[in-house]
Amino acid sequence: MNKKYFYNLSILFLIFVFALAIHRSAYAAFPVTERIPYSDFKKLIQEDKLEEVILDTTTIKGVLKAEEGQTFKRNVTTVKVDDPDLIKELVEHSVKFSATAQNGTSQYLYLIWFIPMIIFLIMMTRARRGATGAGLMSIGKSRANLYIDKDTGVTFDDVAGVDEAKEELKEVIDYLKKKKKYQRLGGKIPKGVLLVGPTGTGKTLLAKAVAGEAKVPFFSISGSGFVEMFVGVGAARVRDLFAQGQEKAPCIIFIDEIDALGKVRAAAPISGGHEERENTLNQLLVEMDGFDTRKGVILMAATNRPEILDPALLRPGRFDRHILVDRPDIKGREEILKVHCKNVKLGNNVDIKIIAARTPGFVGADLANVVNEAALLAARVGNEAVGMDNFEEAINRVIAGLEKKKRVMSKKEQEIIAYHESGHALVAESVPGADKVHRISIIPRGIAALGYTLQLPTEDRYLLTRSELLDRLAVLLGGRVAEEIHFNEISTGAQNDLERATDIAMSMVREYGMSEKMGPMTFQNGKKPQFMDIGFRTGRELSEEVSKEIDSEVKKIIFDIHARVKDILAKNKDRLQILAKLLMEKEVVEGDELRKIISENIPPPKKESSV
Ligand code: ADP
Ligand code: ZN
């Protein structure tokens, strides 16, 4: 039976019971409970069959634990006997008990409310038991999905291909190890470290390694684990988590998938679930502000969607240290493979370099998967060692799995991207007003979709000249034009570039007065008036004619630049090819390398003067 169906049925049943209860109460009788002798009642306690007991002045009511396959629990009732040992026994067998001073009909009235409540709670408990492995009694205790490792046993040697992140985390380890020394020197230590990167790149592993290196306990909990059904539970969990952390300090508290609980608050439509999430988030903020780093509790969190996080979480004193954990390049993949092959018997023909080259876009988790799969394949056919053929097949299997999740680039896509990026780079090196190329990479960047929150300089803060703007436009168009020249075909890959180019051209005409035809004037009121904007900036309405003129000026700028870029790249067709091929081979080419290689092969591209 389908779970949802079962759930709906249960709700119906509950309503039915409830209606029945009210109906029955009219006759002051409520025969849902089974009457049993006191001796049987005691036996139930001994056999651990009771879940809860309610003591009345004259009767004792017991709720039996649900048996397999039952949707609700049986109740029993017995006449109260003078038995001084009862309470002791109840405690011994951990039966929950409570007393009520009521009797007579009012007792039944109480039951009317109580029984559906119990049934409801039972159903809730059962529903959540599957998910969290915890029962009714542990609601509110973070025990349910809080994991504590006294010693993670993970070291930095187990994490490969993320050297920059490791370097940054060394400071944290140092602090945890020599807390006293840091305090004496008044060193400032981050409270919260946010690891940002695609899933499977080793963020959790890194956090564990920090705990392992510093030899401190590791508390971990998942942000999605905070999303609770009951009001107040999430906040209670956060409180509990921090209380435990403070107790065991120095330690690391790690919150995985923090985005599940730290989404921007106002963005979500109002509903009960969100309110609860907000309470939890607020509690987290309160705890973060309240706890004292000097005790040695370091908070770490991971996300693959930093852009949706509530800015309050990222403020100074909270998660103010961000560390990027990106997809590994070919060298990183080689190192990760080595880590995972450590305990695998490899055949003589296995070349890890080749495996690394065959797996662009794979993250650490995918590579671990490949090694695992290869070992299984080898074992299945009874091989002594894992051979290259096993790896080949394992890679194909993992790729098939990833393709379903749309995470793998085909060879053709890779080629297009290589030419596209080479186009940007070559134009950037050819025009005087563009920034120098620092690095070109064709590694699929899951993080690019994240809007590069971690990248700093925003372009429009600078004072730029007209020719510099035009050069920037040229670089932006470089990708698209390279595709046109090499493939005689264009792809959707340039969408973002074109958007930005159009924006720049638009600003040149409308805001900076940089179009000769339109003259040194601004035409800003194309922007929609803001809600609170009344009276500002909204006075002038552009005529249709002027709007048309603006559009044609923008178009002219873009078309001129396009022609110019086409000219540049047509002259550098060979360089484009050399660079693209190198990129496909190495995936990452550093700026200096690029300049060196280009000047070695063919005389360096002549610097063109800008239009
Ligand atoms: P994330 O938290 O970023 O989603 P995990 O840390 O859970 O990723 O990675 C899952 C598994 O993949 C790890 O337990 C490890 O076996 C493997 N793995 C991921 N990244 C790396 C890496 N950089 N070096 C070695 N193994 C890795
Ligand atoms: Zn581009």
XYZ file of C-alpha atoms and ligand atoms in Angstrom:
639
model
C 0.000 0.000 0.000
C 1.114 3.439 -0.883
C 2.316 5.497 2.092
C 0.311 8.581 1.296
C -2.808 6.522 0.866
C -2.161 4.949 4.222
C -1.702 8.344 5.744
C -4.958 9.695 4.356
C -6.733 6.595 5.531
C -5.309 7.109 8.994
C -6.548 10.677 9.095
C -10.010 9.517 8.058
C -9.890 6.879 10.704
C -8.902 9.447 13.253
C -11.829 11.671 12.354
C -14.067 8.652 12.608
C -12.772 7.748 16.051
C -13.115 11.300 17.133
C -16.715 11.513 15.944
C -17.455 8.205 17.573
C -15.957 9.421 20.820
C -18.152 12.478 20.886
C -21.187 10.422 20.000
C -20.456 7.862 22.668
C -19.846 10.467 25.293
C -23.487 11.342 25.088
C -24.158 7.965 26.667
C -21.342 8.393 29.127
C -19.887 5.097 28.049
C -16.652 4.512 26.280
C -15.980 0.853 25.732
C -12.847 1.182 23.614
C -10.750 0.094 26.534
C -10.420 -3.479 27.663
C -10.966 -4.281 31.324
C -8.391 -6.666 32.758
C -7.565 -8.013 36.230
C -4.820 -6.298 38.166
C -2.640 -9.410 37.997
C -2.753 -9.321 34.192
C -1.903 -5.662 34.325
C 1.195 -6.405 36.382
C 2.154 -9.092 33.905
C 1.980 -6.562 31.087
C 4.468 -4.394 32.960
C 6.808 -7.315 33.526
C 6.678 -8.257 29.858
C 7.464 -4.687 28.819
C 4.266 -4.477 26.869
C 3.067 -1.192 28.299
C 3.964 2.102 26.836
C 2.128 4.460 29.129
C 0.036 4.345 32.297
C -2.435 6.846 33.664
C -3.282 6.571 37.344
C -6.681 7.666 38.465
C -8.034 7.750 41.996
C -9.925 4.517 41.404
C -8.658 3.048 38.139
C -5.467 2.549 36.264
C -5.394 2.893 32.539
C -2.636 1.431 30.412
C -1.668 2.015 26.797
C -0.122 -1.003 25.202
C 2.795 -0.733 22.862
C 1.680 -1.170 19.278
C 2.231 -4.588 17.841
C 3.483 -5.301 14.358
C 0.904 -4.457 11.750
C -1.416 -2.641 14.100
C -2.366 0.903 13.283
C -3.305 1.891 16.798
C -2.570 0.732 20.300
C -4.821 -1.200 22.588
C -5.827 0.301 25.917
C -6.498 -1.592 29.089
C -7.986 -0.541 32.354
C -7.958 -2.125 35.750
C -9.210 -1.317 39.198
C -6.652 0.364 41.364
C -5.167 -1.818 44.091
C -3.107 -0.633 47.013
C 0.303 -1.544 45.580
C 3.275 0.483 46.866
C 5.675 -1.204 44.404
C 3.793 -0.152 41.309
C 5.631 3.102 40.704
C 8.992 1.485 41.206
C 8.159 -1.189 38.674
C 6.909 1.336 36.173
C 10.171 3.213 36.451
C 12.193 0.022 36.165
C 10.473 -0.910 32.940
C 10.617 2.672 31.679
C 6.884 2.999 31.343
C 5.754 6.569 31.061
C 3.157 7.324 33.721
C 1.031 10.174 34.898
C -1.785 10.704 37.339
C -5.095 12.396 37.153
C -7.263 13.404 40.067
C -10.433 13.138 38.064
C -12.923 10.335 38.043
C -16.481 9.614 36.966
C -17.785 11.047 33.740
C -15.256 13.839 33.650
C -12.639 11.141 33.334
C -14.288 9.962 30.177
C -14.415 13.462 28.861
C -10.705 13.562 29.357
C -10.345 10.287 27.532
C -12.318 11.566 24.615
C -9.537 14.005 23.984
C -6.821 11.766 25.105
C -7.394 8.744 22.901
C -7.404 10.475 19.551
C -4.360 12.364 20.768
C -2.557 9.158 21.582
C -3.521 7.644 18.262
C -2.399 10.756 16.490
C 0.892 10.742 18.317
C 1.388 7.083 17.580
C 0.860 7.688 13.930
C 3.238 10.611 13.931
C 5.790 8.583 15.761
C 5.496 5.739 13.330
C 5.752 8.089 10.397
C 8.901 9.644 11.722
C 10.418 6.517 13.142
C 11.149 5.364 9.615
C 12.905 8.592 8.768
C 14.967 9.272 11.825
C 15.256 6.024 13.670
C 13.954 7.626 16.808
C 10.738 7.156 18.653
C 8.184 9.236 20.432
C 10.248 9.904 23.494
C 13.167 11.483 21.746
C 11.339 14.249 19.964
C 13.099 17.441 20.894
C 16.350 15.725 21.660
C 18.778 16.198 18.847
C 19.872 12.618 19.385
C 17.705 11.656 16.427
C 20.041 12.881 13.744
C 22.964 14.270 15.596
C 26.090 12.249 15.199
C 29.040 12.461 17.458
C 32.458 11.154 16.593
C 34.882 11.187 19.476
C 37.634 10.749 16.964
C 36.805 10.938 13.294
C 40.022 9.171 12.360
C 40.073 11.229 9.182
C 43.196 13.225 8.411
C 44.205 15.659 5.730
C 45.888 12.786 3.914
C 42.453 11.372 3.208
C 41.335 14.506 1.411
C 42.998 15.273 -1.888
C 42.789 17.854 -4.622
C 41.634 20.668 -2.369
C 44.943 22.149 -1.298
C 43.735 25.721 -1.056
C 40.889 24.799 1.245
C 43.233 22.733 3.396
C 45.637 25.616 3.662
C 42.888 27.881 4.929
C 41.676 25.329 7.418
C 45.101 24.832 8.936
C 44.554 27.933 10.999
C 41.461 26.435 12.556
C 43.288 23.251 13.446
C 46.110 25.232 14.904
C 43.703 27.135 17.033
C 41.925 24.050 18.316
C 45.254 22.509 19.195
C 46.800 25.500 20.897
C 43.763 27.259 22.222
C 45.538 28.685 25.234
C 48.340 30.192 23.246
C 45.929 31.852 20.853
C 43.958 33.347 23.683
C 47.009 34.769 25.362
C 48.057 36.453 22.169
C 44.569 37.736 21.663
C 44.315 36.077 18.276
C 40.982 36.280 16.594
C 39.489 33.101 15.366
C 36.562 32.608 13.043
C 33.405 31.433 14.722
C 31.877 29.987 11.646
C 33.460 28.527 8.543
C 31.243 27.999 5.532
C 32.379 25.406 3.000
C 30.899 26.163 -0.389
C 30.938 23.812 -3.342
C 29.065 21.209 -5.355
C 27.873 18.016 -3.727
C 30.462 15.305 -3.325
C 33.526 17.496 -3.473
C 34.527 16.509 0.054
C 33.130 19.232 2.281
C 32.003 16.848 4.988
C 35.240 14.962 4.645
C 37.215 18.177 5.090
C 35.299 19.117 8.226
C 35.912 15.660 9.631
C 39.568 15.935 8.761
C 39.839 19.200 10.657
C 38.405 17.470 13.732
C 40.674 14.484 13.163
C 43.796 16.586 12.749
C 43.009 18.607 15.850
C 41.911 15.489 17.716
C 38.655 17.010 18.895
C 35.129 15.552 18.851
C 32.994 16.095 15.780
C 29.283 16.848 16.055
C 27.360 16.698 12.831
C 23.795 17.325 11.929
C 22.070 17.943 8.650
C 20.139 21.116 7.963
C 17.356 19.066 6.471
C 17.157 17.209 9.769
C 16.025 20.420 11.379
C 12.952 20.678 9.273
C 10.505 19.269 11.755
C 6.816 18.734 11.875
C 6.326 19.917 15.394
C 6.556 23.528 16.321
C 9.495 24.339 18.505
C 11.381 21.134 17.889
C 13.921 22.582 15.495
C 14.802 25.394 17.861
C 15.081 22.940 20.739
C 17.437 20.850 18.667
C 19.666 23.787 17.943
C 19.798 24.677 21.628
C 20.607 21.104 22.506
C 23.292 20.899 19.854
C 25.075 23.969 21.142
C 24.721 22.922 24.761
C 26.373 19.613 23.947
C 29.046 21.342 21.937
C 29.934 23.712 24.761
C 30.135 20.791 27.129
C 32.553 18.858 24.945
C 34.661 21.834 23.859
C 37.044 22.049 22.148
C 35.078 20.503 19.331
C 33.646 21.033 15.898
C 29.970 21.378 15.182
C 29.211 20.671 11.554
C 25.905 21.533 9.901
C 25.519 19.894 6.507
C 23.083 21.332 3.942
C 22.717 24.513 5.908
C 20.683 25.957 3.045
C 17.790 23.701 4.045
C 17.349 25.736 7.167
C 19.063 28.983 6.307
C 17.080 30.042 3.254
C 16.424 33.735 2.906
C 13.614 34.388 5.303
C 11.402 36.816 3.472
C 11.632 35.007 0.165
C 9.500 32.089 1.231
C 5.759 32.344 1.089
C 4.119 32.324 4.486
C 3.060 28.938 5.729
C 3.420 26.851 8.824
C 6.437 24.914 7.671
C 8.391 28.033 6.887
C 7.566 29.625 10.165
C 9.048 26.649 11.914
C 12.169 26.855 9.783
C 12.479 30.518 10.646
C 12.242 29.777 14.331
C 15.014 27.272 13.942
C 17.143 29.676 11.968
C 16.579 32.418 14.516
C 17.610 30.077 17.279
C 20.762 29.242 15.358
C 21.575 32.934 15.023
C 20.956 33.483 18.713
C 23.209 30.573 19.659
C 25.914 31.712 17.275
C 25.939 35.162 18.773
C 25.822 33.780 22.280
C 28.558 31.228 22.254
C 32.067 32.026 23.138
C 34.729 30.957 20.692
C 37.279 31.010 23.466
C 35.847 27.784 24.734
C 36.979 26.257 21.486
C 33.772 25.462 19.686
C 34.169 25.981 15.963
C 31.099 25.931 13.834
C 31.420 24.618 10.305
C 28.710 24.342 7.693
C 28.435 23.201 4.112
C 26.254 24.307 1.244
C 26.126 24.030 -2.500
C 23.765 26.969 -2.798
C 25.302 29.935 -0.986
C 23.216 32.400 -2.959
C 19.999 31.373 -1.239
C 21.378 31.708 2.284
C 19.930 34.319 4.552
C 22.427 37.208 4.664
C 22.067 37.246 8.445
C 23.968 33.961 8.516
C 26.901 35.443 6.660
C 27.382 38.529 8.776
C 30.629 39.146 10.647
C 30.776 37.039 13.774
C 28.706 34.326 12.143
C 29.663 32.409 9.006
C 32.101 35.057 7.956
C 34.797 32.754 6.610
C 33.973 31.183 3.263
C 36.029 28.442 1.730
C 35.458 27.280 -1.807
C 35.616 23.547 -2.377
C 35.336 23.251 -6.117
C 35.400 20.346 -8.521
C 38.905 18.934 -8.859
C 40.982 19.501 -11.985
C 42.796 16.679 -13.696
C 45.653 16.751 -11.190
C 43.305 16.879 -8.256
C 41.413 13.908 -9.623
C 44.640 11.979 -9.920
C 45.408 12.643 -6.262
C 41.926 11.723 -5.127
C 42.105 8.482 -7.104
C 45.396 7.695 -5.427
C 43.809 8.156 -2.000
C 41.022 5.763 -2.831
C 43.288 3.231 -4.524
C 45.504 2.990 -1.468
C 43.910 -0.211 -0.258
C 43.123 -1.655 -3.653
C 45.363 -4.104 -5.422
C 46.020 -2.588 -8.823
C 47.045 -4.463 -11.954
C 50.253 -3.524 -13.753
C 48.415 -1.929 -16.618
C 46.572 0.580 -14.452
C 47.535 4.168 -15.128
C 45.836 6.543 -12.723
C 46.737 9.524 -14.904
C 44.653 8.097 -17.711
C 41.731 7.454 -15.405
C 41.933 11.052 -14.229
C 41.931 12.247 -17.825
C 38.899 10.129 -18.605
C 36.814 11.633 -15.810
C 36.385 15.373 -16.360
C 33.740 16.901 -14.144
C 33.854 14.070 -11.621
C 33.891 15.057 -7.980
C 35.596 13.136 -5.183
C 32.498 11.119 -4.430
C 32.218 10.054 -8.091
C 35.868 9.006 -8.136
C 35.472 7.010 -4.932
C 32.552 5.407 -6.680
C 34.667 4.528 -9.718
C 37.337 2.825 -7.629
C 34.729 0.941 -5.662
C 32.870 -0.166 -8.758
C 36.095 -1.270 -10.456
C 37.077 -3.346 -7.443
C 33.656 -4.983 -7.392
C 33.823 -5.743 -11.107
C 37.242 -7.320 -10.693
C 36.050 -9.383 -7.767
C 32.989 -10.550 -9.646
C 35.042 -12.120 -12.429
C 37.567 -13.442 -9.929
C 40.514 -11.261 -10.887
C 43.486 -11.066 -8.549
C 43.975 -7.376 -9.122
C 41.886 -4.520 -10.488
C 42.784 -3.963 -14.121
C 42.417 -1.038 -16.483
C 39.473 -2.735 -18.189
C 37.661 -2.827 -14.849
C 38.268 0.872 -14.455
C 37.048 1.583 -17.965
C 33.825 -0.215 -17.306
C 33.440 1.391 -13.892
C 33.853 4.854 -15.420
C 31.221 4.075 -18.027
C 28.834 2.925 -15.351
C 29.365 5.998 -13.208
C 28.990 8.247 -16.261
C 25.719 6.531 -17.111
C 24.541 7.276 -13.594
C 25.661 10.884 -13.782
C 24.121 11.404 -17.199
C 20.786 10.680 -15.664
C 21.482 13.504 -13.267
C 22.711 15.701 -16.116
C 26.096 16.261 -14.636
C 28.369 15.055 -17.357
C 29.680 16.915 -20.377
C 30.024 15.123 -23.671
C 33.279 15.329 -25.631
C 31.601 17.671 -28.075
C 30.374 20.005 -25.363
C 33.830 20.023 -23.878
C 35.277 21.021 -27.229
C 32.780 23.829 -27.657
C 33.561 25.158 -24.214
C 37.290 24.934 -24.864
C 36.981 27.055 -28.014
C 34.577 29.425 -26.336
C 36.882 30.076 -23.398
C 39.927 30.302 -25.660
C 38.093 32.972 -27.590
C 37.545 35.033 -24.447
C 41.171 34.613 -23.438
C 42.676 35.510 -26.806
C 40.576 38.627 -27.177
C 41.446 39.635 -23.632
C 45.131 39.334 -24.524
C 44.661 41.272 -27.742
C 42.830 44.380 -26.589
C 44.564 46.945 -24.401
C 41.733 47.769 -22.047
C 40.939 44.312 -20.745
C 42.197 42.721 -17.534
C 44.957 40.194 -17.942
C 43.894 36.588 -18.129
C 44.544 34.919 -14.829
C 43.350 31.433 -15.547
C 41.226 29.625 -18.106
C 39.320 26.559 -17.093
C 36.849 24.278 -18.747
C 36.016 22.265 -15.642
C 32.267 22.218 -15.386
C 31.551 24.648 -12.669
C 28.529 23.673 -10.736
C 29.381 26.691 -8.748
C 29.116 29.067 -11.681
C 25.384 28.774 -11.422
C 25.841 29.934 -7.873
C 26.725 33.363 -9.120
C 30.231 33.427 -7.708
C 29.322 34.962 -4.454
C 32.903 34.523 -3.387
C 34.353 36.583 -6.146
C 34.875 40.125 -5.142
C 35.345 43.049 -7.475
C 32.095 44.152 -8.979
C 32.827 45.657 -12.302
C 30.662 48.710 -12.258
C 32.328 50.234 -9.221
C 35.272 51.414 -11.259
C 35.745 54.475 -13.304
C 35.975 53.180 -16.817
C 36.756 54.922 -20.059
C 34.775 54.411 -23.173
C 37.484 52.376 -24.858
C 37.865 50.211 -21.774
C 34.178 49.467 -21.860
C 34.403 48.615 -25.530
C 37.304 46.294 -24.815
C 35.302 44.569 -22.132
C 32.506 44.124 -24.601
C 34.979 42.598 -27.006
C 36.151 40.067 -24.424
C 32.575 39.142 -23.629
C 31.815 38.512 -27.284
C 35.061 36.573 -27.736
C 33.483 33.312 -26.629
C 30.595 33.443 -29.017
C 32.739 34.576 -31.958
C 35.240 31.758 -31.379
C 32.379 29.302 -31.705
C 31.227 30.988 -34.903
C 34.688 30.878 -36.418
C 35.640 27.365 -35.493
C 32.385 25.472 -35.680
C 30.452 27.720 -38.013
C 27.712 27.190 -35.519
C 26.693 28.803 -32.281
C 25.529 27.375 -28.967
C 23.513 28.549 -26.015
C 26.691 28.749 -23.943
C 27.135 32.450 -24.597
C 23.830 33.529 -23.135
C 25.295 35.001 -19.988
C 28.045 36.769 -21.935
C 25.534 38.321 -24.285
C 23.357 39.437 -21.453
C 26.244 41.190 -19.796
C 27.409 42.681 -23.085
C 23.951 44.046 -23.785
C 23.811 45.499 -20.292
C 27.105 47.280 -20.765
C 26.140 48.656 -24.166
C 22.785 49.740 -22.775
C 24.442 51.559 -19.887
C 26.862 53.254 -22.231
C 24.015 54.795 -24.165
C 21.521 55.412 -21.396
C 23.597 56.187 -18.342
C 27.082 57.256 -19.387
C 26.228 59.423 -22.362
C 28.772 57.556 -24.461
C 26.872 57.402 -27.702
C 27.699 60.097 -30.191
C 24.303 60.078 -31.726
C 22.403 60.365 -28.453
C 24.867 62.841 -27.028
C 25.959 63.385 -23.446
C 22.583 62.787 -21.905
C 21.089 60.172 -19.644
C 17.953 58.273 -20.408
C 17.536 56.443 -17.205
C 13.858 56.374 -16.689
C 13.469 53.254 -18.713
C 13.833 51.655 -15.297
C 10.576 50.846 -13.645
C 9.804 53.243 -10.790
C 10.351 51.575 -7.474
C 7.628 51.347 -4.890
C 9.073 54.070 -2.682
C 10.462 56.064 -5.542
C 7.610 58.486 -5.973
C 8.867 61.837 -7.097
C 12.387 60.739 -7.830
C 13.781 59.968 -11.194
C 10.470 59.021 -12.630
C 9.492 62.349 -14.036
C 10.514 61.932 -17.628
C 8.775 59.472 -19.888
C 10.793 58.454 -22.934
C 9.075 58.892 -26.219
C 8.797 55.898 -28.461
C 11.084 57.565 -30.921
C 13.831 58.093 -28.368
C 13.503 54.506 -27.161
C 13.947 53.318 -30.720
C 17.006 55.455 -31.154
C 18.514 54.086 -27.970
C 17.916 50.547 -29.154
C 19.530 51.198 -32.480
C 22.549 52.799 -30.823
C 22.954 49.805 -28.514
C 22.667 47.534 -31.507
C 25.268 49.503 -33.386
C 27.760 49.265 -30.538
C 27.328 45.517 -30.277
C 27.512 44.944 -34.010
C 30.653 47.053 -34.353
C 32.316 45.150 -31.557
C 31.231 41.853 -33.023
C 32.912 42.724 -36.313
C 36.043 43.797 -34.513
C 36.238 40.590 -32.474
C 35.646 38.504 -35.562
C 38.578 40.238 -37.163
C 40.825 39.624 -34.149
C 40.020 35.953 -33.884
C 40.160 35.314 -37.621
C 43.717 36.600 -37.558
C 44.461 34.315 -34.597
C 42.775 31.199 -35.839
C 45.838 29.024 -35.300
C 46.345 30.287 -31.772
C 42.729 29.621 -31.059
C 43.193 26.029 -32.069
C 46.387 25.497 -30.145
C 44.911 26.965 -27.020
C 41.630 25.071 -27.273
C 43.448 21.784 -27.749
C 45.669 22.492 -24.777
C 42.617 23.286 -22.706
C 40.927 20.058 -23.656
C 44.004 18.196 -22.594
C 44.742 20.025 -19.355
C 41.395 21.551 -18.465
C 43.086 24.422 -16.689
C 45.614 26.793 -18.233
C 47.187 29.507 -16.133
C 47.550 33.004 -17.551
C 51.331 33.003 -17.677
C 51.334 29.610 -19.274
C 48.915 30.856 -21.874
C 51.058 33.851 -22.748
C 54.191 31.742 -22.898
C 52.718 29.080 -25.110
C 51.204 31.590 -27.460
C 54.408 33.527 -27.917
C 56.385 30.340 -28.397
C 54.261 28.987 -31.164
C 53.540 32.054 -33.178
C 54.631 35.631 -32.610
C 52.391 37.178 -29.947
C 49.168 38.721 -31.159
C 49.577 42.324 -32.072
C 47.907 44.689 -29.650
C 45.150 46.365 -31.553
C 44.148 49.845 -30.779
C 40.591 50.178 -29.687
C 37.926 51.759 -31.791
P 30.190 16.763 0.333
O 30.073 16.914 1.807
O 30.973 17.865 -0.317
O 28.917 16.510 -0.384
P 31.542 14.349 1.069
O 32.583 14.888 1.957
O 30.323 13.796 1.722
O 31.081 15.461 0.039
O 32.183 13.280 0.098
C 31.670 11.978 -0.031
C 32.775 10.979 -0.218
O 33.464 11.188 -1.450
C 33.840 11.066 0.839
O 33.513 10.317 1.958
C 35.072 10.516 0.121
O 35.084 9.111 0.124
C 34.857 10.991 -1.286
N 35.546 12.266 -1.520
C 34.936 13.435 -1.825
N 35.849 14.408 -1.988
C 37.057 13.859 -1.781
C 38.388 14.380 -1.796
N 38.640 15.666 -2.069
N 39.407 13.536 -1.508
C 39.142 12.241 -1.234
N 37.917 11.704 -1.205
C 36.868 12.479 -1.471
Zn 31.585 32.952 -22.222
